[in-house]
CSV table of C-alpha atoms (C1' of nucleotides) in Angstrom, one decimal:
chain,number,residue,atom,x,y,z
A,1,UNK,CA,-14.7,-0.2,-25.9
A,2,UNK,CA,-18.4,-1.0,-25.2
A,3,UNK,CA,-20.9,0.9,-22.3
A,4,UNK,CA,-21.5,-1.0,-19.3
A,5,UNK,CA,-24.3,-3.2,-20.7
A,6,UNK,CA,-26.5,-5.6,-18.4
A,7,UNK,CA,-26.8,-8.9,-20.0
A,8,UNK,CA,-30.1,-10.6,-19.8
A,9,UNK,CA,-30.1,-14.4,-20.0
A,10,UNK,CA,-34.0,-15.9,-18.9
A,11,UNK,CA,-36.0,-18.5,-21.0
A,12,UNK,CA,-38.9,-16.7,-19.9
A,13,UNK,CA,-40.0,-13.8,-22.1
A,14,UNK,CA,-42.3,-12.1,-19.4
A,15,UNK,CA,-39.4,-11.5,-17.1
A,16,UNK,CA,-36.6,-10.7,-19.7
A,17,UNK,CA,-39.1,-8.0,-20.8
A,18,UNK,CA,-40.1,-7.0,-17.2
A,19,UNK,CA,-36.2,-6.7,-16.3
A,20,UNK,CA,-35.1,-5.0,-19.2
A,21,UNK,CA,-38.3,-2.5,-19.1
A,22,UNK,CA,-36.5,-1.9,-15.2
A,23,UNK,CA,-33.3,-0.9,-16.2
A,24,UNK,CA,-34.6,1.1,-19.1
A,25,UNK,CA,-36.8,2.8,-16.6
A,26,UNK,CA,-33.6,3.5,-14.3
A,27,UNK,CA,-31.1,4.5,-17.6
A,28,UNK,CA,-29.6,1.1,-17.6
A,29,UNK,CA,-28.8,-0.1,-21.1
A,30,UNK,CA,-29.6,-4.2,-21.6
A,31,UNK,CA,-29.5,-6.9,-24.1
A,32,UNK,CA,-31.7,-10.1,-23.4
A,33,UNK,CA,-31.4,-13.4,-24.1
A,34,UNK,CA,-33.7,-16.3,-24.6
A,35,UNK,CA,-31.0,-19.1,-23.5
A,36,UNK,CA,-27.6,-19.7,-22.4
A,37,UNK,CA,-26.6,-21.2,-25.8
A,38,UNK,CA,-27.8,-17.4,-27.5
A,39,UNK,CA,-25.5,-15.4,-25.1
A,40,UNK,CA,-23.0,-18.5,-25.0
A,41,UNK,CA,-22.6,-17.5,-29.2
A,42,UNK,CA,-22.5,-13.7,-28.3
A,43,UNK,CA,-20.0,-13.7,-25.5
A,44,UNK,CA,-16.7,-11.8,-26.2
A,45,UNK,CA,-14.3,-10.4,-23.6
A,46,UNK,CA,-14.8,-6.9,-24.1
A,47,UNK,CA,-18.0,-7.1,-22.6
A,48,UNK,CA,-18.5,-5.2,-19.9
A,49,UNK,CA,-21.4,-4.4,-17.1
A,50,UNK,CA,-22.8,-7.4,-15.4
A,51,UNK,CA,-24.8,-10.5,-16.4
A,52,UNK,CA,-28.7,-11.2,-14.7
A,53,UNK,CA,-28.6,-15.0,-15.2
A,54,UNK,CA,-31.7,-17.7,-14.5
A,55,UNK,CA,-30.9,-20.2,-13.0
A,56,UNK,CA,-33.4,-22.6,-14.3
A,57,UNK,CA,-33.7,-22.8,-17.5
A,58,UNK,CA,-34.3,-25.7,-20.7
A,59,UNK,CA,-31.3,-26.8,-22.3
A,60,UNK,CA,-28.1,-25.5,-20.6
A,61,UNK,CA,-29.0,-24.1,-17.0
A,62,UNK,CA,-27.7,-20.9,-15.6
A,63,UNK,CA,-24.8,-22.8,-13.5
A,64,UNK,CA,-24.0,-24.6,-16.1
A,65,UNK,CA,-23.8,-21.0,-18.0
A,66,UNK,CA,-21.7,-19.7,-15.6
A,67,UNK,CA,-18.6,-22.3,-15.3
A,68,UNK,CA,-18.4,-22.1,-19.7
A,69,UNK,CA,-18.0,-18.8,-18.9
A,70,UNK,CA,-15.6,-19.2,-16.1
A,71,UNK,CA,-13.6,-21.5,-18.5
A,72,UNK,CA,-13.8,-18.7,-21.2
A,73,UNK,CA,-12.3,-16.3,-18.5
A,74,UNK,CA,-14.9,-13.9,-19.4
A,75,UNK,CA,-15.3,-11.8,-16.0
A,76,UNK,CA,-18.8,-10.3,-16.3
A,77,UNK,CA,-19.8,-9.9,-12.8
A,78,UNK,CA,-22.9,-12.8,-12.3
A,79,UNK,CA,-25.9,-12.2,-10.6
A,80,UNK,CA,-27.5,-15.6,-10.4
A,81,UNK,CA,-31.7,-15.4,-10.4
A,82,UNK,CA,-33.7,-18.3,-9.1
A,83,UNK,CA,-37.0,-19.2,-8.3
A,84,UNK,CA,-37.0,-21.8,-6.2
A,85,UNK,CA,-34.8,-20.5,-2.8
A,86,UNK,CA,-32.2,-23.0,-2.9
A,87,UNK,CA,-29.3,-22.2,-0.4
A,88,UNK,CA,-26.6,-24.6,-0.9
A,89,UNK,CA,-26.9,-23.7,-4.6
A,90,UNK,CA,-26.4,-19.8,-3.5
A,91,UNK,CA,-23.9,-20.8,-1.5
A,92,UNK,CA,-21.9,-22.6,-4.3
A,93,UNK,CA,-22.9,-20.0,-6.6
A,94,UNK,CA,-20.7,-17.4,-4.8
A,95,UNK,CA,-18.3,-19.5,-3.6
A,96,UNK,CA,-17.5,-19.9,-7.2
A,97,UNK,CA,-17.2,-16.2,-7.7
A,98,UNK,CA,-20.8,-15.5,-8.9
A,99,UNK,CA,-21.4,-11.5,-7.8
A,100,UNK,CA,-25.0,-12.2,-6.2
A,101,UNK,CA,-27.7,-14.6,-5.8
A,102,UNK,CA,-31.4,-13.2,-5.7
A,103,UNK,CA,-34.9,-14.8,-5.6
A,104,UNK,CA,-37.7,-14.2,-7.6
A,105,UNK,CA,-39.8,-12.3,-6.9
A,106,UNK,CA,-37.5,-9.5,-6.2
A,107,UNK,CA,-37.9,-6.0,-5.3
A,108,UNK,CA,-37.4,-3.6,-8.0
A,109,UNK,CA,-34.9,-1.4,-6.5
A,110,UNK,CA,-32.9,-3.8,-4.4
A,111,UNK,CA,-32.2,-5.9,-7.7
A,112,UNK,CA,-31.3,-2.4,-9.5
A,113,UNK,CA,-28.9,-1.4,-6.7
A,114,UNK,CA,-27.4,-5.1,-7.0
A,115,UNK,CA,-26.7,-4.5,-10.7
A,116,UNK,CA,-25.5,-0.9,-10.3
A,117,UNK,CA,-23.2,-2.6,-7.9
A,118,UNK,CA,-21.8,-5.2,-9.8
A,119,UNK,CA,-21.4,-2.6,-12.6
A,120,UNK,CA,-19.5,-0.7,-10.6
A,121,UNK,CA,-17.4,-3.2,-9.6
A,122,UNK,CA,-16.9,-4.6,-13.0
A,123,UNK,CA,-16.0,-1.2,-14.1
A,124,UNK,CA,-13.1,-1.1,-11.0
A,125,UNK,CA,-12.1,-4.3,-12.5
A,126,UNK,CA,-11.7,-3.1,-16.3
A,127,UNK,CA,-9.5,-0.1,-14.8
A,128,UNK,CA,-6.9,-2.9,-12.7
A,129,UNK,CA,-7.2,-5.5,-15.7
A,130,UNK,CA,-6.4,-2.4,-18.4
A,131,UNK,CA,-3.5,-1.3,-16.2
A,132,UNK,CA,-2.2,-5.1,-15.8
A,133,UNK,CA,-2.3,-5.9,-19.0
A,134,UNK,CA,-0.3,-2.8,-20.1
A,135,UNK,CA,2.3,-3.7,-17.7
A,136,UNK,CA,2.2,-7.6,-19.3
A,137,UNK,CA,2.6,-6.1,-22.7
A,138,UNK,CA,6.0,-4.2,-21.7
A,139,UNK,CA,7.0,-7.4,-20.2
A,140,UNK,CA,6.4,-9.2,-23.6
A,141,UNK,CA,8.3,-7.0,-24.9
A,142,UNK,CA,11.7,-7.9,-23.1
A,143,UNK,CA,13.8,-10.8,-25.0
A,144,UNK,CA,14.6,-13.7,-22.9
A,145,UNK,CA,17.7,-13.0,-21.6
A,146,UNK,CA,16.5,-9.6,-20.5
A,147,UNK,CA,14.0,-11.7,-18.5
A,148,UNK,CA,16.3,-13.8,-17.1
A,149,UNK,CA,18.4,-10.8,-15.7
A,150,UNK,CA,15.7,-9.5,-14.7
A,151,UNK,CA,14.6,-12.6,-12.4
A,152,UNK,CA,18.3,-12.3,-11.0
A,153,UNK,CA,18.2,-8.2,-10.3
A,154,UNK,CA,14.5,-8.8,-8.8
A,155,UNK,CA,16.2,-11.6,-6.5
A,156,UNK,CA,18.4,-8.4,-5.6
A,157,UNK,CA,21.2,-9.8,-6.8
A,158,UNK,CA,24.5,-7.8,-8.2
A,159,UNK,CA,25.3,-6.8,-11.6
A,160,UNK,CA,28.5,-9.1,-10.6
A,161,UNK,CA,26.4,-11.8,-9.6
A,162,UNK,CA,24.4,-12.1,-11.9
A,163,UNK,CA,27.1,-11.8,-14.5
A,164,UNK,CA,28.6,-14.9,-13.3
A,165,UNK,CA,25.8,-16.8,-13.2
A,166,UNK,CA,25.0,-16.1,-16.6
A,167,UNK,CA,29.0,-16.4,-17.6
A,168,UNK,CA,28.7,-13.4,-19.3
A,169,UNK,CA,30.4,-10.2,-18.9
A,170,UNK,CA,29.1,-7.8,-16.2
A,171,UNK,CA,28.9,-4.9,-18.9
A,172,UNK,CA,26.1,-7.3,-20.8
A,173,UNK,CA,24.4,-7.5,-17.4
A,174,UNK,CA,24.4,-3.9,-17.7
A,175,UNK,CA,23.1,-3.2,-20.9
A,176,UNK,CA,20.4,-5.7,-20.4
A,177,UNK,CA,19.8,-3.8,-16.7
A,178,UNK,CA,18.9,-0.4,-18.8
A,179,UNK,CA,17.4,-2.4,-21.4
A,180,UNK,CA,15.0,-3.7,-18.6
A,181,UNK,CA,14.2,-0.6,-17.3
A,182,UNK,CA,13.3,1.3,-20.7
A,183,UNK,CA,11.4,-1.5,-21.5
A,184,UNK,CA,9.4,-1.4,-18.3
A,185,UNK,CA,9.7,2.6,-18.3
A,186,UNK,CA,10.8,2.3,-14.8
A,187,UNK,CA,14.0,4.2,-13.4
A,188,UNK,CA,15.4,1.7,-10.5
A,189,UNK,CA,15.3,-1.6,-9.7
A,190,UNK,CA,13.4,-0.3,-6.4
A,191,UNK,CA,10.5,0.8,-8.9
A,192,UNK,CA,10.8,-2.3,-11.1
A,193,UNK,CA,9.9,-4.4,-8.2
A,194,UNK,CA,6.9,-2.3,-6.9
A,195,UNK,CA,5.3,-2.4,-10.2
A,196,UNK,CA,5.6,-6.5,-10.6
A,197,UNK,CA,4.4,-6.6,-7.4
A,198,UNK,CA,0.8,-6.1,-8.1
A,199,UNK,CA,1.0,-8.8,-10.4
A,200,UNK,CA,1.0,-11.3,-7.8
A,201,UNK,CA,-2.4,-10.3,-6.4
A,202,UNK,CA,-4.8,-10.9,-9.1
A,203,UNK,CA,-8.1,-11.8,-7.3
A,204,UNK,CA,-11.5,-11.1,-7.5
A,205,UNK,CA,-14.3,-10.5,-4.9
B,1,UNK,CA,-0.9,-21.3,20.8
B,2,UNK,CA,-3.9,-22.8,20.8
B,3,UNK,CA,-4.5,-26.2,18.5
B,4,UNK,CA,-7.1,-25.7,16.3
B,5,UNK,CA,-10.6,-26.3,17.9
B,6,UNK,CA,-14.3,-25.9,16.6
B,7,UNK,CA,-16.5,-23.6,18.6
B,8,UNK,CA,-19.8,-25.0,18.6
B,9,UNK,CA,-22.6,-22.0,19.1
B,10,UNK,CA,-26.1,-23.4,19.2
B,11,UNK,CA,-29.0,-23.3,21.4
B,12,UNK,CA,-30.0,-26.7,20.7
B,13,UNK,CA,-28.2,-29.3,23.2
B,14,UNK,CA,-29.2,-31.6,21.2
B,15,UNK,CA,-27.7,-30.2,18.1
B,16,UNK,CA,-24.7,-29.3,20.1
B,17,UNK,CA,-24.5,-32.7,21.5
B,18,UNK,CA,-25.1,-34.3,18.0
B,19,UNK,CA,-22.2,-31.5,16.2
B,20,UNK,CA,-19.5,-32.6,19.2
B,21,UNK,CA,-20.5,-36.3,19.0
B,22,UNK,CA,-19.7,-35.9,15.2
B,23,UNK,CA,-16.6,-34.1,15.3
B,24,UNK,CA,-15.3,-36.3,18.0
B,25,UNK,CA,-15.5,-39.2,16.2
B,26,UNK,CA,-13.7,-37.7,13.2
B,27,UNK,CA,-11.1,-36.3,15.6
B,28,UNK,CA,-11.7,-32.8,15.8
B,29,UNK,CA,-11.8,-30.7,18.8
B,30,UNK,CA,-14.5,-29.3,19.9
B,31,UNK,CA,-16.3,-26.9,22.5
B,32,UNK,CA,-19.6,-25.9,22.8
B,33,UNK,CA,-21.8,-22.7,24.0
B,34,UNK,CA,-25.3,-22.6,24.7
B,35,UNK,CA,-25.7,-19.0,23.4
B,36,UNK,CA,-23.7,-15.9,21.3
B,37,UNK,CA,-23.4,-14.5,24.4
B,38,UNK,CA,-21.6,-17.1,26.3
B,39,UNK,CA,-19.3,-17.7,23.5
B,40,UNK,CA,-18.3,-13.6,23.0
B,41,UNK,CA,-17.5,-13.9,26.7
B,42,UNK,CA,-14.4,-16.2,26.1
B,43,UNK,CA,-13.8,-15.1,22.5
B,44,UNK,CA,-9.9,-14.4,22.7
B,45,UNK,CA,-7.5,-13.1,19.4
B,46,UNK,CA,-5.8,-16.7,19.6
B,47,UNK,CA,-8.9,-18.9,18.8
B,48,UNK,CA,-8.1,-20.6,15.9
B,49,UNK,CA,-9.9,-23.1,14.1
B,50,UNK,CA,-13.4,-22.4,12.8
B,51,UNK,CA,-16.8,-21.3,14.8
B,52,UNK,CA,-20.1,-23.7,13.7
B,53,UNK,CA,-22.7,-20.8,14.6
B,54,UNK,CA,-26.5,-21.6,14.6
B,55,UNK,CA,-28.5,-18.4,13.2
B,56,UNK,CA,-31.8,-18.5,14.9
B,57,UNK,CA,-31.0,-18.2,18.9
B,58,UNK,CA,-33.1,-16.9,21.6
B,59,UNK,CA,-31.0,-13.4,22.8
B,60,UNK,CA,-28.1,-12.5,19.9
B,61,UNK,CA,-28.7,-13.9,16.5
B,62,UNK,CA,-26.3,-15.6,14.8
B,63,UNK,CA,-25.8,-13.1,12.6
B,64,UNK,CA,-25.5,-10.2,15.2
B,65,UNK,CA,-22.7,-12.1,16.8
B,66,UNK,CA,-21.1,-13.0,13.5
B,67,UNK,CA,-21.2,-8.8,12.9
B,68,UNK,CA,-19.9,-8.4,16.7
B,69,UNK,CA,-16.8,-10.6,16.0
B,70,UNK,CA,-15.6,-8.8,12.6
B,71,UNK,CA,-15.7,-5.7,15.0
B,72,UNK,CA,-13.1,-7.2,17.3
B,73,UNK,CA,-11.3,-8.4,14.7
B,74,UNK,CA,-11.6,-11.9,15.3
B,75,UNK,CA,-10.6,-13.9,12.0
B,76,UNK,CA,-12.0,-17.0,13.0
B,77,UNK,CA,-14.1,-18.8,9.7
B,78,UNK,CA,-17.8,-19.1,10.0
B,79,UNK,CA,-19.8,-21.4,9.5
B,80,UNK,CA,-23.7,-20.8,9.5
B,81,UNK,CA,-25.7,-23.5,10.1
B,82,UNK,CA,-29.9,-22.6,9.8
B,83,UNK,CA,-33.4,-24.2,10.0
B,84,UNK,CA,-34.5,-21.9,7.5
B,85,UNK,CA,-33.8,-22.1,3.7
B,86,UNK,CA,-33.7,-18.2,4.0
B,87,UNK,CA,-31.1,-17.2,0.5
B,88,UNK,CA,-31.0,-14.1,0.9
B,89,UNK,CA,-29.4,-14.2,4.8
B,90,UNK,CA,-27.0,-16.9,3.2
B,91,UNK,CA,-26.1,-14.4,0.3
B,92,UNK,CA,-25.6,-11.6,2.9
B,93,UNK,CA,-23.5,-13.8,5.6
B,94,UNK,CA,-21.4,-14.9,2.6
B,95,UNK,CA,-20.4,-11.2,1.3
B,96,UNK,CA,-19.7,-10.4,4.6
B,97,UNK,CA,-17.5,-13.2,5.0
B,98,UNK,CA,-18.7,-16.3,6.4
B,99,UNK,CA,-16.8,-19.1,5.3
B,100,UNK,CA,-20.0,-21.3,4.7
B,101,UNK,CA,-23.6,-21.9,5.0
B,102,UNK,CA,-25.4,-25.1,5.8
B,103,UNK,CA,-28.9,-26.0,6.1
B,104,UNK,CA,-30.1,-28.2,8.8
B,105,UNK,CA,-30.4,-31.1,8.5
B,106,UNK,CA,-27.2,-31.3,7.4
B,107,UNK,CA,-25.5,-34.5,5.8
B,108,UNK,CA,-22.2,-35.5,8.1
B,109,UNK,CA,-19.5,-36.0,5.6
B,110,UNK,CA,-20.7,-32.7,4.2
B,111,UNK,CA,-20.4,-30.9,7.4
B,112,UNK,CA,-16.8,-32.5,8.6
B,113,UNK,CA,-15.2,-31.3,5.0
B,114,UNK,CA,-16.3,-27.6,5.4
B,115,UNK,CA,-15.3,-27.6,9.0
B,116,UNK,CA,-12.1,-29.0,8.1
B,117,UNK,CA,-11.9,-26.8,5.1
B,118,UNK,CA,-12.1,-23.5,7.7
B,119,UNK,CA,-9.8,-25.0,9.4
B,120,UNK,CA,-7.5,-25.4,6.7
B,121,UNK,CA,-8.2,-22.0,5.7
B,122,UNK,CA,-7.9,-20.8,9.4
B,123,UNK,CA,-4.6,-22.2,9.6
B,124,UNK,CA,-3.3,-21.3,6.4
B,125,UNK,CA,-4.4,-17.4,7.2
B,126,UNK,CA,-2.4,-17.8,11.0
B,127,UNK,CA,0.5,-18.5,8.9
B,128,UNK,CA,0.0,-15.6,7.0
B,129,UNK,CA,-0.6,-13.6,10.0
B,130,UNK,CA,2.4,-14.7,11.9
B,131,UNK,CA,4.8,-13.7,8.6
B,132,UNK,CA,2.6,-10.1,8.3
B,133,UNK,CA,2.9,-9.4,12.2
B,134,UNK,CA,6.4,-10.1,12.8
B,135,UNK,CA,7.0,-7.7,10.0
B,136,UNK,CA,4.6,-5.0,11.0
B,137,UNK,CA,7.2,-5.5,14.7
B,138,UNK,CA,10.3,-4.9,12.3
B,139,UNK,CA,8.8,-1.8,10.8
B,140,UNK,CA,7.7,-0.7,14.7
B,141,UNK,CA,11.5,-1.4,15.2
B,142,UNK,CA,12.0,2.0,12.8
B,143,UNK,CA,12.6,5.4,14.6
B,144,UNK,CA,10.5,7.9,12.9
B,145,UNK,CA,13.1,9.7,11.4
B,146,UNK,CA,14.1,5.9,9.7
B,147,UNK,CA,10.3,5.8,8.6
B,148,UNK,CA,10.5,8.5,6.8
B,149,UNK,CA,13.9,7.7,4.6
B,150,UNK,CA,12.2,4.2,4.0
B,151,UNK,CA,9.4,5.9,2.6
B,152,UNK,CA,11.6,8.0,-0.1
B,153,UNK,CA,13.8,4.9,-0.3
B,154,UNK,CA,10.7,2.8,-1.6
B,155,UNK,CA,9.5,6.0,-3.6
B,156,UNK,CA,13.1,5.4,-5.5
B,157,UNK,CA,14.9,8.3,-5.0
B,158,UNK,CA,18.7,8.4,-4.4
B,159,UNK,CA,19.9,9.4,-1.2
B,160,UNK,CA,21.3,12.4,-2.8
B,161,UNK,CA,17.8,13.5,-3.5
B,162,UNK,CA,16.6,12.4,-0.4
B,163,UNK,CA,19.0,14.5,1.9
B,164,UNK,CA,17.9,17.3,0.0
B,165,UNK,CA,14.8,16.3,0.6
B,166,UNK,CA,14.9,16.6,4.0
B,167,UNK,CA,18.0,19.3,4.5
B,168,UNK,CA,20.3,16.6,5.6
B,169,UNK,CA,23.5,15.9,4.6
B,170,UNK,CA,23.7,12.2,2.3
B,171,UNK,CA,26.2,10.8,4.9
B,172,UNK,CA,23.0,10.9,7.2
B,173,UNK,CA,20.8,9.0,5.1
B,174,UNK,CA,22.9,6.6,4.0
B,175,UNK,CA,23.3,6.0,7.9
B,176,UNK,CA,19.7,5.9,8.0
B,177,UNK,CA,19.3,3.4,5.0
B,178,UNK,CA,21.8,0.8,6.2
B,179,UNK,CA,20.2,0.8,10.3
B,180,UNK,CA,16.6,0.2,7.9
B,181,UNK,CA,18.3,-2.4,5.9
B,182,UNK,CA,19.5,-4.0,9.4
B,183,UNK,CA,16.3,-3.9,11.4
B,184,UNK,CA,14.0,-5.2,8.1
B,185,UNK,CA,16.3,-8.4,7.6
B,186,UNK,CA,17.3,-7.5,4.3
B,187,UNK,CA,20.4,-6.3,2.3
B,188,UNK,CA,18.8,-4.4,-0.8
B,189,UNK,CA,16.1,-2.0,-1.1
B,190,UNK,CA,14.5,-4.3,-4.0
B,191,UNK,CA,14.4,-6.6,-1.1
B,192,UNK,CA,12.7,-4.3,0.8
B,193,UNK,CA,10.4,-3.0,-1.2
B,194,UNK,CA,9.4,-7.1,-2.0
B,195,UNK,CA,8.7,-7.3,1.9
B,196,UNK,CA,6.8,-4.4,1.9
B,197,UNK,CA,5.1,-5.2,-0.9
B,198,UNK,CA,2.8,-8.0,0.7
B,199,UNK,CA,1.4,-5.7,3.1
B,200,UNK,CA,-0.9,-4.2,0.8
B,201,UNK,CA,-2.7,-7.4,0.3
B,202,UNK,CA,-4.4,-8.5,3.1
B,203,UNK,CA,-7.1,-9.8,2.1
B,204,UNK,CA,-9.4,-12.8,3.3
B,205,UNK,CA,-11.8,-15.3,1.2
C,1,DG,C1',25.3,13.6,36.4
C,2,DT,C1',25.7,9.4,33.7
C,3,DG,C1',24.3,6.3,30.4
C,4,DC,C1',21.6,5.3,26.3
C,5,DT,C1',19.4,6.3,22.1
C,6,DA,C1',18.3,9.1,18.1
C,7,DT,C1',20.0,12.2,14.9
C,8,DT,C1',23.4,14.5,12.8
C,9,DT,C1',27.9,15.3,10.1
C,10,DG,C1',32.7,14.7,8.0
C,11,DC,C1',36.6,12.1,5.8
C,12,DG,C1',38.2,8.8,2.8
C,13,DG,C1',38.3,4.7,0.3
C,14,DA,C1',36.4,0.4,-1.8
C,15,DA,C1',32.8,-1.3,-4.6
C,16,DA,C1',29.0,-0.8,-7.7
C,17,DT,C1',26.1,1.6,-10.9
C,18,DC,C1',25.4,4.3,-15.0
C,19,DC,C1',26.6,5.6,-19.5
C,20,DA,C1',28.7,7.2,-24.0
C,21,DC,C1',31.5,5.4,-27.7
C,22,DA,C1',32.9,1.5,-30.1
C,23,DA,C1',32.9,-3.2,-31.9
C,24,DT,C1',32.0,-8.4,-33.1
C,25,DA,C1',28.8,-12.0,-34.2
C,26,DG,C1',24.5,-14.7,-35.2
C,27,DC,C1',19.9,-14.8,-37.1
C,28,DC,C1',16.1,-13.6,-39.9
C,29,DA,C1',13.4,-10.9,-43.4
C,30,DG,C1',13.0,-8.4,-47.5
D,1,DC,C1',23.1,-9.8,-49.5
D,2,DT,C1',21.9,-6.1,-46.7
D,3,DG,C1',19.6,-4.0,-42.9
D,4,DG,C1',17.6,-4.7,-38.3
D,5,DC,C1',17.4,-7.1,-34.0
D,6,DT,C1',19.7,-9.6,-30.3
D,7,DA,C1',23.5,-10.7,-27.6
D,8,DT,C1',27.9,-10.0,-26.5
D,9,DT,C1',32.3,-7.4,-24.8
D,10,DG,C1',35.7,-3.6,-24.0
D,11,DT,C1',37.5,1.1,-22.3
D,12,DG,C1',37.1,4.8,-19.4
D,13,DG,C1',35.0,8.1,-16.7
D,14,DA,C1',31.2,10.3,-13.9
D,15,DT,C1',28.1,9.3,-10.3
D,16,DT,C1',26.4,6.6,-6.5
D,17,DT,C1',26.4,3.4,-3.0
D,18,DC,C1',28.4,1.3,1.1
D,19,DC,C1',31.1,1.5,5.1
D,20,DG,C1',34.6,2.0,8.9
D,21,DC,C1',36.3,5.5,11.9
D,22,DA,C1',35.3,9.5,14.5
D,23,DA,C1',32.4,12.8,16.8
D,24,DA,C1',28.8,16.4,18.2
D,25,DT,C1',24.1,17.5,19.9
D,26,DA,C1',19.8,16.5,22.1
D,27,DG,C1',16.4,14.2,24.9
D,28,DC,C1',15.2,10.9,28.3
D,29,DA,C1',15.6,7.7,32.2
D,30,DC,C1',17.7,6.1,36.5
DNA sequence: GTGCTATTTGCGGAAATCCACAATAGCCAG
DNA sequence: CTGGCTATTGTGGATTTCCGCAAATAGCAC
């Protein structure tokens, strides 16, 4: 969908423009903002790239920015920007799954190799959430009761098994079993549980 | 092994003096060490717990000690505790991860719920440990030759392909599969591969 | 050499899976 | 009401898995 874009959220005009004219100067493509409410309107999930955030700003601050955002489940990659060196706020900050936490002033090429880095990572993170989500679409896509068979051949249960504790006949249990696999264009039970199994794992940094 | 104790790492006897003192009264063991050095003398695999670690010491840092540690693999949680509002070290501690980061002075309550929060994460990650280890000893249980059918097993191929696979006759890798099904503890490969599958995710904060 | 383990193979049968062909029944949309 | 989707079941056969019984070869340790 869209380019990896850095999104650039600061009250004050001086910076937006010095940080935008950065990443120009570097190739970077950004957008700038003059508050959180402004980007707040603009946010979809199909952004991707990162977000430069102040953290201090008039009206909603940069925090506050972050946890609508975390609520929205948009997963732009934050790096928080601050003034005034504040370490428990850092600390919070990326306990809370911001991507970085840098003080002005900052030097030019470590905050560029700090974006680049949480672009890169947000792109890694497109690839695993494009790949996921094809796999949640094919599992839409089984009726109930193929779900609930599935449940019962994932618990490694038999086709005899499982037809009993359904009461059905075993042949339904095995229609629904190749059902199930089409569906999930997998060719074994073996294969079925391998590719559900990444869906357990969905964490971030 | 070991019940979980805080490892106190500080210079300061007064600080380490004030930190036991604290942790006393709120029932939490603890021992202390005048310097990084001391401590990496008697660091051991079954610490468990959490390690209160001051960053500004006369010999190793703080932070040289934290990086010494991840080399030997020692899981313990950090906890930084610093003099010096200094972000960026908390930023970079934090990626590298260090459980927390606290400035002095610190506020007790504050202090006791992170340290009891690494240790409730300490604990929690033994657990996980102890489940991952004893099945890393199961898979060491596996002759080679076992290994290697597991691995075609889990890439779910029948043992028909598999004998042909390695020019051996199916009534030898159907041996194979149920000695692997016996040493794993399970009676399925879908069980298997669900064993398996956790391994891939070890991961920490 | 003897004993132990790993690796290999064959035979034969019980049990389970996979599948094509065929059919009944309920529900919902056009 | 007719066509499509879902759920259900049956028959019968090909293929595969699972397993006990039996046994041969090879390497390694005591």
């Amino acid at each position: 969908m869209n380019s990896p874009t850095v999104q650039i959220v600061d009250d004050d005009s001086a910076v937006r423009d010095a940080l935008q004219w950065l990443l120009q100067s570097r190739r970077v493509a950004s957008r700038t903002w003059e508050s959180a409410e402004a980007f707040l309107d603009f946010v979809s999930p199909k952004l991707c790239g990162c977000l430069l955030l102040d953290v201090r700003m008039p009206g909603m601050s940069g925090i506050e920015l972050f946890d609508r955002l975390r609520a929205l489940k948009c997963r732009l990659p934050v790096i928080f920007l601050t003034g005034h060196g504040d370490v428990p706020m850092a600390v919070q900050a990326l306990k809370d799954g911001a991507f970085d936490f840098i003080e002005k002033p900052y030097d030019d090429n470590a905050l560029v190799d700090k974006v680049l880095a949480a672009i890169d990572h947000d792109t890694r993170r497109s690839a695993k959430d494009g790949s996921l989500l094809l796999l949640q679409q094919r599992l839409a896509q089984l009726t109930q009761r193929e779900q609930e068979v599935m449940q019962l051949i994932l618990a490694g249960k038999l086709n005899k098994v499982i037809a009993d504790e359904l009461n059905i006949a075993m042949r339904t249990v095995e229609v629904h079993r190749s059902h199930i696999f089409e569906k999930m264009q997998v060719r074994s039970a073996v294969e079925l549980s391998q590719v559900l199994g990444v869906l357990g794992d969905t964490q971030d940094y």
